[in-house]
XYZ file of C-alpha atoms in Angstrom:
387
model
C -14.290 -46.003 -65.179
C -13.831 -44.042 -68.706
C -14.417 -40.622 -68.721
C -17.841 -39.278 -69.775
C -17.060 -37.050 -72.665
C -20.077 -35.276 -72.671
C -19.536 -31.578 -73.026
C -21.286 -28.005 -71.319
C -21.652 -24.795 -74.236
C -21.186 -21.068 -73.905
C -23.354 -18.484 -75.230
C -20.813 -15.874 -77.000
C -22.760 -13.373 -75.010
C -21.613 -15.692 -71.637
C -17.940 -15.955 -73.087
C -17.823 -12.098 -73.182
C -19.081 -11.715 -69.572
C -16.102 -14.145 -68.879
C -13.206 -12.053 -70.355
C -15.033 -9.145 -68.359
C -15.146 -10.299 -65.282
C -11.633 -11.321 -66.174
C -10.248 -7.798 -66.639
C -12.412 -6.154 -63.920
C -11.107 -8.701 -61.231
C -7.187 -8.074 -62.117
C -8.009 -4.264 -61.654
C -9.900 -4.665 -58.523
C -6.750 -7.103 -57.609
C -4.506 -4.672 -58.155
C -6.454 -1.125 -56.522
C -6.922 -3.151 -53.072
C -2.996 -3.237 -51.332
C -2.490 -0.890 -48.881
C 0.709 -0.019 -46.376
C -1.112 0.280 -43.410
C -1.602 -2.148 -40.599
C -5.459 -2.506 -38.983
C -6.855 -4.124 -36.003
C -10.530 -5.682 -36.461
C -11.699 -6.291 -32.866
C -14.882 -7.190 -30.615
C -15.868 -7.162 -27.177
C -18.853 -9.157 -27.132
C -19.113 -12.630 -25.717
C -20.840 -13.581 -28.859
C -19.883 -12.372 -31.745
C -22.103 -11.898 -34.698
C -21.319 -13.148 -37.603
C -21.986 -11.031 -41.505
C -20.438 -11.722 -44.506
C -16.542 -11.846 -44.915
C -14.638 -8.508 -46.073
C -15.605 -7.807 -50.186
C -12.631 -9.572 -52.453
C -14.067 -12.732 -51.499
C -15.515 -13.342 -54.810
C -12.329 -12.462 -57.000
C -10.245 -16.157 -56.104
C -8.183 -17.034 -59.239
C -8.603 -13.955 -61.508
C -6.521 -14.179 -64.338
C -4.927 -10.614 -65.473
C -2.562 -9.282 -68.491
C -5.315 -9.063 -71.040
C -7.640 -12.024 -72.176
C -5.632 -12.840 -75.530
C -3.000 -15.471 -73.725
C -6.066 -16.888 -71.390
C -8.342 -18.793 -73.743
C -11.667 -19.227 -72.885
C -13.422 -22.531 -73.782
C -16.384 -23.030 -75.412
C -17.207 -26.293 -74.482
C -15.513 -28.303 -71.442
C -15.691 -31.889 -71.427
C -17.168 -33.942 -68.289
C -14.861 -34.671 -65.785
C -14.013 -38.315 -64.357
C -15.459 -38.357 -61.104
C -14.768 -42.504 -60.380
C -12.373 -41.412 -57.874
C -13.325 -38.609 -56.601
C -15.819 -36.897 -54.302
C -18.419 -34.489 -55.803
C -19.874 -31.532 -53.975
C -22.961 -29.623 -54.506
C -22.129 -26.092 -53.904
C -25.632 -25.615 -52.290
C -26.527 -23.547 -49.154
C -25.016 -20.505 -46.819
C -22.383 -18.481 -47.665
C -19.100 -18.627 -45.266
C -19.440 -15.755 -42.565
C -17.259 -13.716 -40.448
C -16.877 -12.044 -37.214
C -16.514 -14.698 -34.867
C -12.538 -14.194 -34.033
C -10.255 -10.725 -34.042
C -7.701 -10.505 -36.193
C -4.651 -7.724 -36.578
C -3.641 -7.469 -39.951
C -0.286 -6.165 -40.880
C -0.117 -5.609 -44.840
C 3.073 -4.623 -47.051
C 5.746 -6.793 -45.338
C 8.321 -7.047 -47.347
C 9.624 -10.709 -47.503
C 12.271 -11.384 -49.977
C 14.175 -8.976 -52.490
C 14.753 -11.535 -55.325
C 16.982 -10.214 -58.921
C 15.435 -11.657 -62.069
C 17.389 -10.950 -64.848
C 19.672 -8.366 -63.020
C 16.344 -6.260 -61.726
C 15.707 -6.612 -57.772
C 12.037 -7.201 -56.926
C 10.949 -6.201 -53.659
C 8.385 -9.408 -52.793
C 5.354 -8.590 -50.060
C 2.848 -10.377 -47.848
C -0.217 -9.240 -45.986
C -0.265 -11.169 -43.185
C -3.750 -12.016 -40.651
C -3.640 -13.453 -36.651
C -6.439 -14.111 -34.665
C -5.920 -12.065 -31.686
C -6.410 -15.121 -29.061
C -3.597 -17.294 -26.597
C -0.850 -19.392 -27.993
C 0.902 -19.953 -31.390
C -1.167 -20.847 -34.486
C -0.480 -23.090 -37.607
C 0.459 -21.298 -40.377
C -1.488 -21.130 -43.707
C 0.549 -19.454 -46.965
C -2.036 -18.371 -49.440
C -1.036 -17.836 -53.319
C -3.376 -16.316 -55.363
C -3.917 -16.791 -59.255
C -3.363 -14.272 -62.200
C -2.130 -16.748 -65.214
C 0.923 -16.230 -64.530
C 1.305 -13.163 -65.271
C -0.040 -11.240 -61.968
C 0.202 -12.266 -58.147
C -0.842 -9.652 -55.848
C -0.847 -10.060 -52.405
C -4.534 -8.419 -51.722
C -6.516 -11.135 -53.196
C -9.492 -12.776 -52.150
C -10.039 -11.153 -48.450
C -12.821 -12.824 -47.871
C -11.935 -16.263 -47.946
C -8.546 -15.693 -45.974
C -10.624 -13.723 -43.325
C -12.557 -16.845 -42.985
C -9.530 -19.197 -42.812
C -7.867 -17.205 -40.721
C -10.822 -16.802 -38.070
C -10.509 -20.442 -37.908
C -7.564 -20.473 -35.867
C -4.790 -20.063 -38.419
C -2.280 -17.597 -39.026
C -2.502 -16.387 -42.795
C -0.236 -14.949 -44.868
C -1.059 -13.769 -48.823
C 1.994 -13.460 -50.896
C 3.469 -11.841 -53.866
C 5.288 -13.844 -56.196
C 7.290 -13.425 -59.559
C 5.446 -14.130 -62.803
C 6.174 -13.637 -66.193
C 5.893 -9.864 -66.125
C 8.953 -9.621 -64.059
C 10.781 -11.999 -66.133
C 10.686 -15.030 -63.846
C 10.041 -18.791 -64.772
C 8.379 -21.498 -63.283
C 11.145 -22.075 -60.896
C 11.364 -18.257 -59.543
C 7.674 -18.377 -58.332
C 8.356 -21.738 -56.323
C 11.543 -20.239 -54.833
C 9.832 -16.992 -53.500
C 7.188 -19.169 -52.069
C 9.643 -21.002 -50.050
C 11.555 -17.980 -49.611
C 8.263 -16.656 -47.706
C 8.033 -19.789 -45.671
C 11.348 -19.461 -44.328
C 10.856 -15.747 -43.397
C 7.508 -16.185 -41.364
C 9.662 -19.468 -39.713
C 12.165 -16.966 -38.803
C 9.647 -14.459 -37.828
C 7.122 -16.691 -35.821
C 7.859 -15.671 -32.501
C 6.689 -12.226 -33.575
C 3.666 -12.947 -35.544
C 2.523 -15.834 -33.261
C 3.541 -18.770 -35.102
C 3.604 -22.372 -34.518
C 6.726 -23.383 -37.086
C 6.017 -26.915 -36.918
C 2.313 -26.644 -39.020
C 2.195 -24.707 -42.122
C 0.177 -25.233 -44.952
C -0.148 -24.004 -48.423
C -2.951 -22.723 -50.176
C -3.858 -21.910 -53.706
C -5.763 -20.903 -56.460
C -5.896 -21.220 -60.003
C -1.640 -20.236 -60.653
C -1.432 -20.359 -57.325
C -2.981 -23.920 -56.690
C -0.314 -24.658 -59.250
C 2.455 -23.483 -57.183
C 1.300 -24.666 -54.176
C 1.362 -28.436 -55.321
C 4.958 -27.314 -56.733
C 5.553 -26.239 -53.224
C 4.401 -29.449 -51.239
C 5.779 -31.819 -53.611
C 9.683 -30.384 -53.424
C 9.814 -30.573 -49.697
C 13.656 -31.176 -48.728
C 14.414 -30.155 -53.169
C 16.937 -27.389 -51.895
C 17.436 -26.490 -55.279
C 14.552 -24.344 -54.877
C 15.685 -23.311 -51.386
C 17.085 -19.486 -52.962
C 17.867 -16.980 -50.313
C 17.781 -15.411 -46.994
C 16.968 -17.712 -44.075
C 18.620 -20.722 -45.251
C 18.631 -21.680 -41.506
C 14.774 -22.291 -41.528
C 12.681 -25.479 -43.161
C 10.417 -24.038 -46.346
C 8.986 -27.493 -46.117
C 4.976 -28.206 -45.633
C 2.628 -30.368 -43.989
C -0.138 -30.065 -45.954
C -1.625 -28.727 -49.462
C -4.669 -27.358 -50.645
C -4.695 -26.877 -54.171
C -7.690 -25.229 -55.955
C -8.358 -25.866 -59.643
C -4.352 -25.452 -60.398
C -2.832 -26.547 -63.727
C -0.344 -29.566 -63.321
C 0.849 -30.659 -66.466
C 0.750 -28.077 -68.866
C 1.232 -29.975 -72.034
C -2.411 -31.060 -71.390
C -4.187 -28.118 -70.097
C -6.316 -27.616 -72.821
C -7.517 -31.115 -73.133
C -11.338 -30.927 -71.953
C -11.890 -27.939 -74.385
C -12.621 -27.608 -77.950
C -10.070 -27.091 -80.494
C -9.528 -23.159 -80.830
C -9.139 -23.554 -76.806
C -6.618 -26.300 -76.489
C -4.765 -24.836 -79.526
C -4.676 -21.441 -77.817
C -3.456 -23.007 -74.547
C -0.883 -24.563 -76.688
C 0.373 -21.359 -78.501
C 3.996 -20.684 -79.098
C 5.308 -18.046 -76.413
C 2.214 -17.563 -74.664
C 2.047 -17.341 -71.085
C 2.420 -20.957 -70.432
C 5.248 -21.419 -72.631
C 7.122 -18.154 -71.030
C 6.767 -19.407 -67.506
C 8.344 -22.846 -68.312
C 10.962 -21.751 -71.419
C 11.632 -18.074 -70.053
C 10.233 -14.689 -71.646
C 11.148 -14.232 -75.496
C 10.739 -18.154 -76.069
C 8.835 -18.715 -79.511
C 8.414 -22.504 -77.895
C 5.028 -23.777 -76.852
C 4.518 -26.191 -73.881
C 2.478 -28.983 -76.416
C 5.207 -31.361 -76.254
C 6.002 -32.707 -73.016
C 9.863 -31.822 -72.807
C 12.271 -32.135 -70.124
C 11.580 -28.521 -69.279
C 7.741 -28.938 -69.417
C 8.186 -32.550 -66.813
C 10.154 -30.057 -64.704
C 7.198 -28.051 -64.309
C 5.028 -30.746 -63.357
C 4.003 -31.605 -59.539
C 3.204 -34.770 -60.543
C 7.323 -35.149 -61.702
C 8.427 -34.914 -58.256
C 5.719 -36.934 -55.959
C 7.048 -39.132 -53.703
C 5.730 -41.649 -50.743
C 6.559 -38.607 -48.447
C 4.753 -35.719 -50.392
C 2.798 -34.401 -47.787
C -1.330 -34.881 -48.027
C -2.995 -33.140 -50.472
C -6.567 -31.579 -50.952
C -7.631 -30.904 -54.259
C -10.760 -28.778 -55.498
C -11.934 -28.410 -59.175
C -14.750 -26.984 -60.583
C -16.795 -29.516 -63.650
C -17.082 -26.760 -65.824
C -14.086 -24.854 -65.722
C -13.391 -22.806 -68.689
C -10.088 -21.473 -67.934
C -8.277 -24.584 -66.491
C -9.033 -28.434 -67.991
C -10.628 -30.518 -64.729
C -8.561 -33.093 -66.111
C -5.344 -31.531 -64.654
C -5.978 -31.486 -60.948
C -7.223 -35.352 -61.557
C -3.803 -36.182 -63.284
C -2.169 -34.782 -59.908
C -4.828 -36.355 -57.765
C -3.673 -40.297 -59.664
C 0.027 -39.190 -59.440
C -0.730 -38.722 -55.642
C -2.471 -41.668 -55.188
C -0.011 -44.280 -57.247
C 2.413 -43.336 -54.618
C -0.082 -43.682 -51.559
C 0.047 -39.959 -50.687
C -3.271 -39.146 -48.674
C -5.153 -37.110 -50.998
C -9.240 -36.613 -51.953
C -9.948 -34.561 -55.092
C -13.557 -32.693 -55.059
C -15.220 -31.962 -58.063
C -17.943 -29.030 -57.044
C -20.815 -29.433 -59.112
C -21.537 -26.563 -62.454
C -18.652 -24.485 -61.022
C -16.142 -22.519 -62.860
C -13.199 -21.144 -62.629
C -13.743 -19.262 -58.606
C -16.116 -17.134 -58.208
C -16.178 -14.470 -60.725
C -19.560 -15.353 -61.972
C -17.574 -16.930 -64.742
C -21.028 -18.646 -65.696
C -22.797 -15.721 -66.946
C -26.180 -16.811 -65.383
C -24.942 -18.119 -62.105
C -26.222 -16.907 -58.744
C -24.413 -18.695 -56.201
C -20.383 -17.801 -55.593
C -20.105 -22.006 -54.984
C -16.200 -20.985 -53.885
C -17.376 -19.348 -50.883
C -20.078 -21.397 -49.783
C -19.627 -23.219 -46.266
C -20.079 -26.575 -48.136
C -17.078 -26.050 -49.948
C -15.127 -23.873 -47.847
C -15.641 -26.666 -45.030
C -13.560 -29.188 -47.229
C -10.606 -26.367 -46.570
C -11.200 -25.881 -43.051
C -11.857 -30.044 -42.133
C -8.620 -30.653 -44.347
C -6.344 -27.798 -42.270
C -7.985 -29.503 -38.946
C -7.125 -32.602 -39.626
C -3.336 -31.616 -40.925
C -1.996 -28.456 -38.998
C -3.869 -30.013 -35.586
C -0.756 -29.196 -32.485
């Protein structure tokens, strides 16, 4: 089926709510981490449920100024032929129903990036109940250019009161110097740790998942996709498997020659600006390249490069009118995925943007956090992580 090209306008007053909500979400990102470790608990039979822990609304929050994330005016309609749309109607996901302890600050991995150590840190949530849990890794977004580990309480609350161990990670971007490459090593680098760890956190090594948004959906699909590449195994805990059983990738850029395709023309030229974000975190920081021809360096950067019949299954998530990312590049992945008969369903949720920042301007539903859409997540992980 050919793609509808039919295309959804901004008010300029709606584009500069977007770059606001843009720089208030990478402060409140970065004003939430804290060193100490907290116990939420309950001793009735029945617990009863509210709304998850504030953050939950700040999922894929770009940071480092709004001049290197372009904003589109216009974003083409998505192809849909092949994939399952979602009306992001009804409740809001709630919590309550399971204890957790959360431990936060754990350092994980002290990386050097151009001779400067970086000390790397999780926050990490169990659900105070018998036996070892599946582990879920969570990456959040930031452009590239910001990945704290604090983001987006609210949904990993949720998650984890399913049943799953969850652990939010730090990763290198940009601002410390690092590549494409970096980010995907520290990710593994974390997976090995909590391996090595699991006895102490209450892990079942054998299920792990990983979960992202935005920059992070990006480098989770990186992740799944180079199970067993041991070029990106870079470390401590060389002992332990960083490989993954399943992926949940939320409106993540793939091939980043194309990310600006669904937008108008300043958009897609500003995505494809020499030495902007993009081009830093595939060329290195300095480059005066841009990422609009599809190089040998770009193809390394690209999940869809290193799919295989054994990638592991795949859940992908994009919103239709996503101003930030093209919806075109988590439907790339989804055919990559599919030409090699990976099990994989792409949802498209209906009028959302890029997570829930209101990016919309006259939205009133956070469709990221409602149970119809958080229930993909949570049916996915059951199906995937089940012991």
């Amino acid at each position: 089926m050919a793609e509808d090209n039919t295309t959804v306008s901004r008010t300029p007053g709606q584009r500069r709510m977007v770059l606001a909500a843009c720089l208030v979400g990478a402060f409140a990102l970065a004003a939430c981490s804290t060193t100490t470790t907290s116990t939420a608990s309950s001793s009735t039979p029945t617990p009863k449920l509210s709304a998850c822990p504030p953050g939950s609304a700040a999922a894929g929050a770009p940071s480092g100024g709004t001049s290197s994330i372009p904003v589109a005016k216009t974003v083409a309609k998505t192809d849909t032929s092949t994939s399952v749309v979602v009306n992001p109607t009804g409740p809001q996901i709630q919590c309550g129903r399971t204890p957790l302890t959360t431990t936060t600050n754990i350092v994980y991995a002290t990386p050097t990036t151009n001779g400067k150590q970086t000390q790397l840190k999780l926050d990490i949530q169990v659900p105070k109940t018998s036996g070892k849990k599946p582990l879920v890794i969570y990456l959040t977004g930031g452009g590239f250019q910001f990945a704290g580990q604090s983001a987006n309480l609210g949904q990993r609350t949720y998650i984890a009161e399913q049943g799953y161990v969850v652990a939010s990670i730090q990763y290198r971007t940009i601002a410390n110097g690092a590549i494409y490459s970096d980010a995907v090593a520290d990710v593994k680098s974390a997976i090995r740790y909590l391996r090595a760890h699991a006895d102490q956190y209450g892990i079942n090594g054998s299920f792990v998942a990983v979960w992202g948004q935005s920059a992070g959906g990006y480098l989770a699909a990186m992740t799944g996709v180079t199970n067993g590449r041991k070029q990106f195994d870079i470390g401590a805990n060389l002992d332990q498997s960083s490989d993954v059983q399943a992926v949940v990738d939320e409106f993540g850029p793939s091939n980043l020659s194309k990310v600006g395709d669904d937008y108008d023309t300043a958009a897609k030229q500003a995505n494809l600006a020499p030495g902007n974000n993009l081009a830093q975190f595939v060329y290195g920081p300095g480059t005066t390249k841009s990422v609009a021809q599809y190089t040998p360096q770009v193809a390394a950067a690209d999940p869809a490069t290193y799919v295989s019949a054994t990638t592991p299954p795949f859940v992908l998530l994009q919103g239709s009118n996503d101003e930030l990312v093209s919806p075109g590049q988590t439907l790339l992945l989804a055919n990559a995925l599919k030409a090699k008969g990976v099990p994989s369903t792409r949802y498209v949720v209906a009028g959302a943007n890029h997570g829930d920042l209101a990016f919309a301007g006259n939205t009133s539903v956070a469709a990221w956090s409602t149970q119809a859409v958080m229930g993909k997540i949570t049916g996915f992980l059951g199906q995937h992580l089940a012991g």
